[in-house]
CSV table of C-alpha atoms and ligand atoms in Angstrom, one decimal:
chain,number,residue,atom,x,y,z
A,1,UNK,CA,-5.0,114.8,25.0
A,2,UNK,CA,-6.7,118.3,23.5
A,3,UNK,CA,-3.3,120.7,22.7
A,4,UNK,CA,-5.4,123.4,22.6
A,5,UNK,CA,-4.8,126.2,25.4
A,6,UNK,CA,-7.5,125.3,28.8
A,7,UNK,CA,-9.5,128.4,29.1
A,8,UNK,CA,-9.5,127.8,32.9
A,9,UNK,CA,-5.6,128.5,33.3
A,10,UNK,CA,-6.3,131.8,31.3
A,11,UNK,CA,-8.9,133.0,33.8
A,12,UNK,CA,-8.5,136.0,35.9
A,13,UNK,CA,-8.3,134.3,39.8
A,14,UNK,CA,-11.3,136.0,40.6
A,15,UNK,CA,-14.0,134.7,38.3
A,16,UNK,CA,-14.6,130.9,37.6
A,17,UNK,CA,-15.4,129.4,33.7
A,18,UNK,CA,-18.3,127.3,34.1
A,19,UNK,CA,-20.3,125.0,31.9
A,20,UNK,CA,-23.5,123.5,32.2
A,21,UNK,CA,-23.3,119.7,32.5
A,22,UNK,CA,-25.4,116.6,31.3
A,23,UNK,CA,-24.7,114.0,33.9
A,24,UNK,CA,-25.9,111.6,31.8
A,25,UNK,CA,-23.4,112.3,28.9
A,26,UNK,CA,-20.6,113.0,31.6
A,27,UNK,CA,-21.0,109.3,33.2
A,28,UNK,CA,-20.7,107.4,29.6
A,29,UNK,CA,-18.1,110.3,27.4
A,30,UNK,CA,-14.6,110.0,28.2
A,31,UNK,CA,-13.4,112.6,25.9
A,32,UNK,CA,-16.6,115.1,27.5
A,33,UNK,CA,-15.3,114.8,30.8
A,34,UNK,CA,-11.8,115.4,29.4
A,35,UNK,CA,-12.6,118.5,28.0
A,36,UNK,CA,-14.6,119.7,31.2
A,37,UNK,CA,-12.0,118.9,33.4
A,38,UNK,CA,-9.5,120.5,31.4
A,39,UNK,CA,-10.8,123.8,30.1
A,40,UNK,CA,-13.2,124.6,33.0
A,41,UNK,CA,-13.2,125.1,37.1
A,42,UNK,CA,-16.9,125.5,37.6
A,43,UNK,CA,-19.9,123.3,36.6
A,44,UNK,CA,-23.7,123.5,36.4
A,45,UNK,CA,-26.1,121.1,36.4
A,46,UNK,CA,-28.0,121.4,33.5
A,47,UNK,CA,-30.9,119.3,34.5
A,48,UNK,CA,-30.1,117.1,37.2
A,49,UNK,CA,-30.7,119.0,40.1
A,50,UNK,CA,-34.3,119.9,38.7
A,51,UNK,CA,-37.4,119.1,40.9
A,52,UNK,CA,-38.2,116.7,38.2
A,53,UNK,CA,-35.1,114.6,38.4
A,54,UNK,CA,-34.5,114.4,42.4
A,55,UNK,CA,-37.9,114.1,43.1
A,56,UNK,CA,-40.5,112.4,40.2
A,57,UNK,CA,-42.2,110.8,42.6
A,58,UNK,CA,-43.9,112.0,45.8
A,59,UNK,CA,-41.2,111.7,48.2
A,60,UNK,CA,-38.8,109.8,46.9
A,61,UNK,CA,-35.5,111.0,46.0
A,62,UNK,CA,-33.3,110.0,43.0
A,63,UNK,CA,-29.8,111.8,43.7
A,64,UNK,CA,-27.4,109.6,41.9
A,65,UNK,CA,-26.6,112.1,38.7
A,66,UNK,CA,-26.6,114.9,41.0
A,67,UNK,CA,-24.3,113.1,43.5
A,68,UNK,CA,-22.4,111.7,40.8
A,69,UNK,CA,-21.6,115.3,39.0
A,70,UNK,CA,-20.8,117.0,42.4
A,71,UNK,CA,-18.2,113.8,43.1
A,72,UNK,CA,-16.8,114.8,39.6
A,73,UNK,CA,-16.8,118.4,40.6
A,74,UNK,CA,-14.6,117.9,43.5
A,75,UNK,CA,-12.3,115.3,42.1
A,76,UNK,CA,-11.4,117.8,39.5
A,77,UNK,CA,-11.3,120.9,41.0
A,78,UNK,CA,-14.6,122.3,39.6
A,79,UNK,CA,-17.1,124.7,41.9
A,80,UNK,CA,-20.5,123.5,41.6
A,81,UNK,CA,-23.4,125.9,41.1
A,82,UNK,CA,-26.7,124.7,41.7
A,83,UNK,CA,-29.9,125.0,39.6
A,84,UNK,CA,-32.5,125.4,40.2
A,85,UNK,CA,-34.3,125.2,43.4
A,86,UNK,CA,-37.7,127.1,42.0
A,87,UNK,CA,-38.7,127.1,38.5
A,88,UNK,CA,-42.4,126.8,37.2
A,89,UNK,CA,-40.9,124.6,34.5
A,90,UNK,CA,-39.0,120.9,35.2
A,91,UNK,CA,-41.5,120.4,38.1
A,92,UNK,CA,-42.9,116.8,38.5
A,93,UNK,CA,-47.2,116.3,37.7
A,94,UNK,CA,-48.1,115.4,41.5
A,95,UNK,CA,-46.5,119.4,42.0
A,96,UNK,CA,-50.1,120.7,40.6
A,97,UNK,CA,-52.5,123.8,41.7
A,98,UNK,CA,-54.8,120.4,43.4
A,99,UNK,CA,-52.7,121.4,46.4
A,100,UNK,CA,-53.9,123.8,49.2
A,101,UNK,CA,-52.1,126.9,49.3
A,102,UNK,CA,-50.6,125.6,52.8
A,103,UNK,CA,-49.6,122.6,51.5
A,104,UNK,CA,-47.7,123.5,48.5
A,105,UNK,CA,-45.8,126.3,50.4
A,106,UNK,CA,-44.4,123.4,52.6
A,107,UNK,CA,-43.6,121.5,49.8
A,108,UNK,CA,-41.8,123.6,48.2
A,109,UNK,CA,-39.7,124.3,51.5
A,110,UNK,CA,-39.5,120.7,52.3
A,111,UNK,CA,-37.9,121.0,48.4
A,112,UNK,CA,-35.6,123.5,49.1
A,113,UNK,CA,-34.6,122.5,52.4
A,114,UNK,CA,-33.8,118.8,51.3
A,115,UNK,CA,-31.8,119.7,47.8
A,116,UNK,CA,-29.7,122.7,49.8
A,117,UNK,CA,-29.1,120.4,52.8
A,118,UNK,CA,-27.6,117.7,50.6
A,119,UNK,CA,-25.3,119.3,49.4
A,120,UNK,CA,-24.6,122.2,52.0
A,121,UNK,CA,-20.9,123.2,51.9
A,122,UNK,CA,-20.1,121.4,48.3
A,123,UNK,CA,-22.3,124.3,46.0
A,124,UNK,CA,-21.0,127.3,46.1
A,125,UNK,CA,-23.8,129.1,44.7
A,126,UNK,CA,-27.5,128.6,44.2
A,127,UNK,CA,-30.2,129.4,41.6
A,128,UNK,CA,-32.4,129.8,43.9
A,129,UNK,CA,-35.6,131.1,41.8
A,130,UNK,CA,-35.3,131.0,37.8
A,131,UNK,CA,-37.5,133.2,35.3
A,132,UNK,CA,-39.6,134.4,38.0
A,133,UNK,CA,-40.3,137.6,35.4
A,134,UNK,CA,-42.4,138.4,32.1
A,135,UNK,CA,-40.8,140.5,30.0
A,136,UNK,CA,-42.4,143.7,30.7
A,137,UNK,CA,-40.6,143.2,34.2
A,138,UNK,CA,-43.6,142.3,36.2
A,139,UNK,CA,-43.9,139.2,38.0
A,140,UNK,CA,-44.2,135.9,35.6
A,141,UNK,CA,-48.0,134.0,36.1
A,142,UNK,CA,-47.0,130.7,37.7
A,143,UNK,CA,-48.1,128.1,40.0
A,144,UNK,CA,-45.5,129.9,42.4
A,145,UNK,CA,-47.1,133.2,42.2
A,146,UNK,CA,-50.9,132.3,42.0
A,147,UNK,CA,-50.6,130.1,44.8
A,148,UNK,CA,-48.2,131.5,47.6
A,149,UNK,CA,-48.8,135.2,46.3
A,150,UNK,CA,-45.3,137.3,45.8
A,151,UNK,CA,-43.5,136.7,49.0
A,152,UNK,CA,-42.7,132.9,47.8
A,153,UNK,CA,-39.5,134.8,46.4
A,154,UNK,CA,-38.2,136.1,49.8
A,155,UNK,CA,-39.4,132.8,51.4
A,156,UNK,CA,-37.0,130.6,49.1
A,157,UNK,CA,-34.2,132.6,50.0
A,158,UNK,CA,-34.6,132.5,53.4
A,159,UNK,CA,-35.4,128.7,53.3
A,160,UNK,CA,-32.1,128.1,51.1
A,161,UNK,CA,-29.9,130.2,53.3
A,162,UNK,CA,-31.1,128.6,56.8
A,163,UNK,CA,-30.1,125.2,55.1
A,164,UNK,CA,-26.4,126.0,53.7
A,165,UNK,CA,-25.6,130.2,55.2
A,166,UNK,CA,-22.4,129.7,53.5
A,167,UNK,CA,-23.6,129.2,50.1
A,168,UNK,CA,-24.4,132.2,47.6
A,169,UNK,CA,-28.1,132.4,46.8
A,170,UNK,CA,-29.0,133.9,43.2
A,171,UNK,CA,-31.7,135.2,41.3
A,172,UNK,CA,-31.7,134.1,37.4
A,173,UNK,CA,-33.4,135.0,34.3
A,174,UNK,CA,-32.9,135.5,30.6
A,175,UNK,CA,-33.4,138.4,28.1
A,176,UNK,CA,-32.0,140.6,31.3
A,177,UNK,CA,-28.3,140.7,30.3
A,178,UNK,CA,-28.8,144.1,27.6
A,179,UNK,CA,-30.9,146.7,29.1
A,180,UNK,CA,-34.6,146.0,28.7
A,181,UNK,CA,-37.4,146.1,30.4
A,182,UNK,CA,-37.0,142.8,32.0
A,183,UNK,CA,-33.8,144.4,33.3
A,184,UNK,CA,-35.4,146.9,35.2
A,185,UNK,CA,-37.8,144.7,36.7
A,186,UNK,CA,-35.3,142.5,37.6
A,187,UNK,CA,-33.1,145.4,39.0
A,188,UNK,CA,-36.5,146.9,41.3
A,189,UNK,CA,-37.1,143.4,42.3
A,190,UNK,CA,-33.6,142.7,43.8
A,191,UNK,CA,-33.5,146.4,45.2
A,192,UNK,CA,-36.9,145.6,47.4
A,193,UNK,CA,-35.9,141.9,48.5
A,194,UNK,CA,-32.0,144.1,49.5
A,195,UNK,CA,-34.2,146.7,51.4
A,196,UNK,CA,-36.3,143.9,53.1
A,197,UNK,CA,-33.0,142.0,54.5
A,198,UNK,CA,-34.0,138.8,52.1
A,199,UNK,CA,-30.6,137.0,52.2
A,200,UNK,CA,-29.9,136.9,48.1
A,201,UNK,CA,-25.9,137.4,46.9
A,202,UNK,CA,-26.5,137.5,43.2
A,203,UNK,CA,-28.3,137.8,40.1
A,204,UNK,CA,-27.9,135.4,37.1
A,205,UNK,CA,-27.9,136.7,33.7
A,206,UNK,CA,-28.5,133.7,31.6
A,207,UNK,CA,-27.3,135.2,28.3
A,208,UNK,CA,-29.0,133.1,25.4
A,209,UNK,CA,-28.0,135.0,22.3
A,210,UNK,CA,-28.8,134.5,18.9
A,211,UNK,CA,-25.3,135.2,16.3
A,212,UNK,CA,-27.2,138.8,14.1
A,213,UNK,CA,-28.3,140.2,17.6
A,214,UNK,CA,-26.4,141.9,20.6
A,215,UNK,CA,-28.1,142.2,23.8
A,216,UNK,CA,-27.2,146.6,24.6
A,217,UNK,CA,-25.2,148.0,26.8
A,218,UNK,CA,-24.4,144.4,28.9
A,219,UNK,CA,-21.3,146.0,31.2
A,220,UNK,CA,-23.5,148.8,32.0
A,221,UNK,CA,-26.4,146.7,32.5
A,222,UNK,CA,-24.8,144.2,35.1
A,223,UNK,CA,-23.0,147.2,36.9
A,224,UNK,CA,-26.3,148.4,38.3
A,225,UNK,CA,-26.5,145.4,40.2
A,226,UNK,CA,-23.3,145.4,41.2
A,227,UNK,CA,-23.6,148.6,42.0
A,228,UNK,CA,-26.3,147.4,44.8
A,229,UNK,CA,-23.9,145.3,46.3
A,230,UNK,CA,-24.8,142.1,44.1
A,231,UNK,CA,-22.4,139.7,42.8
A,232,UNK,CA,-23.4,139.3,39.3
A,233,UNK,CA,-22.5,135.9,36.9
A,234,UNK,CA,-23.5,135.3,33.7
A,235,UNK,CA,-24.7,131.9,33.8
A,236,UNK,CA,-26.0,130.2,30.8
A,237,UNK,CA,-24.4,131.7,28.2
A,238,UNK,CA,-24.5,129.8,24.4
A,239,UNK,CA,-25.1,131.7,20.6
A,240,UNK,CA,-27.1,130.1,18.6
A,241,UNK,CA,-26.4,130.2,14.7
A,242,UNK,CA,-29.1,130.3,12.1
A,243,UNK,CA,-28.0,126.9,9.8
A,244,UNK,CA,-26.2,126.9,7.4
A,245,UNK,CA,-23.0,127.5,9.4
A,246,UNK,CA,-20.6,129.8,7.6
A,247,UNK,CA,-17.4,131.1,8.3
A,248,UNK,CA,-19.0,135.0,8.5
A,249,UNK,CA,-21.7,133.5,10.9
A,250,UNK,CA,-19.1,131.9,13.2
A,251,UNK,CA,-16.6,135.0,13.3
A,252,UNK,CA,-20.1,137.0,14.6
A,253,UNK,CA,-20.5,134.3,17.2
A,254,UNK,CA,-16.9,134.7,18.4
A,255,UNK,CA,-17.0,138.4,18.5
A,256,UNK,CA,-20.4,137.9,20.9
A,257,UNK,CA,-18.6,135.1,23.0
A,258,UNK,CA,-15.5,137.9,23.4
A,259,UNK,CA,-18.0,140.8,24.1
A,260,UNK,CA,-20.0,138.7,26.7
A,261,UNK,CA,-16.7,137.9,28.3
A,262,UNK,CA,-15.2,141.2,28.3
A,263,UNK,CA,-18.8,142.6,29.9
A,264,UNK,CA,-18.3,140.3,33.2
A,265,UNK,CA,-14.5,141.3,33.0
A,266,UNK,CA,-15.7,145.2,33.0
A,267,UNK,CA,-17.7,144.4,36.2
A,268,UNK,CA,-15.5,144.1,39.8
A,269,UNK,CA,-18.2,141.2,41.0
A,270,UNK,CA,-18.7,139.7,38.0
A,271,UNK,CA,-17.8,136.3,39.6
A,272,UNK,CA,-18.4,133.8,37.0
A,273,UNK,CA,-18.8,132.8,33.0
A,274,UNK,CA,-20.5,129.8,32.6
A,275,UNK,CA,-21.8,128.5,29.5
A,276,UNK,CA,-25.1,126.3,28.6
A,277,UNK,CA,-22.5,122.8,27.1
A,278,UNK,CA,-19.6,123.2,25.9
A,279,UNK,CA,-19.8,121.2,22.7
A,280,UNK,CA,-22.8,121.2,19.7
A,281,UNK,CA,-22.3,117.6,20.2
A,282,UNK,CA,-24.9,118.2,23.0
A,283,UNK,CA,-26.6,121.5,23.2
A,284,UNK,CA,-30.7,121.8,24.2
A,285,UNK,CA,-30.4,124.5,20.7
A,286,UNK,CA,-31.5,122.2,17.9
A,287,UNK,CA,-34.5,120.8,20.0
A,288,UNK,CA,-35.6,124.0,21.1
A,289,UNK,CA,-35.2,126.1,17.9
A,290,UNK,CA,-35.3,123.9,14.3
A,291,UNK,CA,-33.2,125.2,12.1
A,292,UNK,CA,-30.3,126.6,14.5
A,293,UNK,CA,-27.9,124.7,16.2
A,294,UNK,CA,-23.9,124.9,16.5
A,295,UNK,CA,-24.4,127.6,19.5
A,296,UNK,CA,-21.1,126.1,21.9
A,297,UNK,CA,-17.8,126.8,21.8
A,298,UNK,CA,-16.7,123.5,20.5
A,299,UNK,CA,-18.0,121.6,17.7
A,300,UNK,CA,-19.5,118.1,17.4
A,301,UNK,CA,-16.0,116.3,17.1
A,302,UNK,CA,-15.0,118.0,20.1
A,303,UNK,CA,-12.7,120.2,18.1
A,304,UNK,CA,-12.4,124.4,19.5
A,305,UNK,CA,-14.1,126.8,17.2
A,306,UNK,CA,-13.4,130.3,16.5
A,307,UNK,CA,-15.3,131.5,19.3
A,308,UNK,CA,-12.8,129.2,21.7
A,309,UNK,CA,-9.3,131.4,20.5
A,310,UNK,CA,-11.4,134.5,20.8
A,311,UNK,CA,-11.5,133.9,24.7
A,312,UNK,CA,-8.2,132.5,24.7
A,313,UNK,CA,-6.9,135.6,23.1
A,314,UNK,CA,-9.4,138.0,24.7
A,315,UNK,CA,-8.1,136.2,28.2
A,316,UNK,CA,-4.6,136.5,27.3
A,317,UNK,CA,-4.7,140.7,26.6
A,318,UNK,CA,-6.7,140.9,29.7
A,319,UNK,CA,-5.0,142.5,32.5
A,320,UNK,CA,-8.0,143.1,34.9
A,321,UNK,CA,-6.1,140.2,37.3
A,322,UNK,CA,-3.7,137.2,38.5
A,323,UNK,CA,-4.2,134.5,35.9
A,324,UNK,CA,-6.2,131.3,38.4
A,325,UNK,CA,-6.2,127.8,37.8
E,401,9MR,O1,-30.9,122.7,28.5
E,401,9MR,C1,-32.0,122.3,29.3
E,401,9MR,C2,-32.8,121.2,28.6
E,401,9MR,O2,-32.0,120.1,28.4
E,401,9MR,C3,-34.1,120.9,29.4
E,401,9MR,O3,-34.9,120.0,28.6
E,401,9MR,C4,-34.9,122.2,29.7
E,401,9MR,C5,-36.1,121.9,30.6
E,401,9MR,O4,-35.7,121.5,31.8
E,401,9MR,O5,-34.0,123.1,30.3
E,401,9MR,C6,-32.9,123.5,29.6
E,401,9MR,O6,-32.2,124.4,30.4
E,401,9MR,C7,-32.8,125.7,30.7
E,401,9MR,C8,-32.4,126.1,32.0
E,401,9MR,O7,-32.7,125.1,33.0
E,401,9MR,C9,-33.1,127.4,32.4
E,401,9MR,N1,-32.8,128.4,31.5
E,401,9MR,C10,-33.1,128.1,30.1
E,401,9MR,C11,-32.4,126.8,29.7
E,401,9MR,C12,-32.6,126.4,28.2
E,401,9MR,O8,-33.9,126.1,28.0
């Protein structure tokens, strides 16, 4: 077994350590789901509770890696967070603009209602809509939008929490963690769904950083939301190093991992960390962006990099709470 100290017993009781998961890799790795179990008491579905996966076909269902990772979830004490019920990417073909506007607003309920149902009272949060923005802060140009108009944000919501109340409905997005334009979208867009009673808990901050550049003023940044009355998370969060990996380059990734960490610390709802994989052994990075790669907190053999004793240390100096398990 790993000797190195869990991240999860380190935690403060109030905010979770998450991970994204590939159910795929989790059914066929002993050593992954070692490591998971061990260092981490939430999970993410990285892609198996994507339209694409449950539902390839018109109306039939696949759930079995879904079903599968929330049965590891439970079995090892892991809160599940769901993702993603709306995204304009990850949607099967026969989910095209050929579609009335009718019809594709009750598909996408149907959707929403039938994923959320499922699993009512075993997620404890959802991604309800992902990267509905541009980055100027405006609404993002999808099939969503030019179909159903704007309010198919508020809709989602409502459909998700009439299907599971109890779970926490989120809104995520990347390049919003620093203050940006993006941000401030993000933060008008949440204020006027808040105003207009749509039931929505958080907002995701997905947190996909490059190792030469720091997103500005992230504690700040997430306390306007909180300061709304939002729970905020930071949800996907990796650091993707420019190859080749050197020492200097991995001691700058660390001291972003830490920062990152103390930002959601700084916040009173902060409520969870989660990162995209926990090992460059499997990491979307080095399909996504050629000539990067080694973005996780463990390396390919599974072993903890720098970045992994600059949470356990960070974690151990923190006083901000009860350590959880
Ligand atoms: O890591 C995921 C990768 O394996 C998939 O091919 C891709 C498309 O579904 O999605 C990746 O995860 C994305 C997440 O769902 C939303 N935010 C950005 C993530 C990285 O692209």
């Amino acid at each position: 077994m790993p000797d190195w100290p869990a991240l999860r017993s380190l935690m403060p009781s109030n905010v979770r350590i998450g991970t994204a998961v590939d159910g795929r890799v989790l059914a066929t790795d002993a050593r992954y789901r070692a490591v998971l179990g061990r260092d981490f008491n939430a999970a993410t579905a990285e892609n198996a509770m994507k339209w694409s996966q449950l539902q390839p076909t018109p109306g039939t269902y696949v759930w079995q890696v879904s079903d599968d990772l929330v049965a590891f979830a439970e079995e090892n004490g892991l809160a599940m967070y769901g993702h993603t019920l709306v995204w304009h990417s990850s949607v099967p073909s026969w989910v095209s603009e050929s579609w009335s506007a009718e019809e594709l607003g009750e598909l996408l309920r149907q959707h929403v209602t039938a994923v959320v149902s499922r699993y009512r009272g075993k997620i404890w949060a959802w991604d309800v809509v992902n990267e509905v923005l541009d980055e100027d802060g405006s609404l993002r140009d999808t099939i969503w939008l030019r179909k159903l108009g704007p309010d198919y944000i508020a809709d989602a919501f409502r459909w998700a929490h009439a299907a599971d109340p109890d779970a926490r409905l989120f809104i995520n997005d990347y390049g919003t963690e620093g203050r940006t334009r993006k941000a401030d979208g993000l933060l008008r867009l949440v204020s006027k769904l808040r105003a207009s009673g749509v039931p929505i808990h958080g907002v995701g901050f997905q947190s996909h950083l490059q190792w030469d550049k720091a997103p500005v003023e992230v504690a700040g940044n997430l306390r306007r939301f909180a300061d709304r009355g939002l729970s905020v998370a930071i949800t996907e969060l990796d650091v993707r190093i420019q190859l080749p990996v050197t020492p200097e380059r991995l001691a700058r990734q660390a001291m972003l991992y830490e920062q990152m960490l103390a930002a959601c610390l700084a916040v009173s709802t902060c409520e969870s960390f989660t990162l995209w994989g926990f090992t460059d052994a499997r990491s979307w990075i080095p399909y996504n962006y050629p000539g990067y790669g080694a973005a996780c907190l463990f390396d390919s053999e599974m072993k903890p990099k720098l970045a992994h004793s600059a949470l356990v240390d960070a974690l151990r100096e923190d006083r901000t709470g009860a350590p959880g398990g």
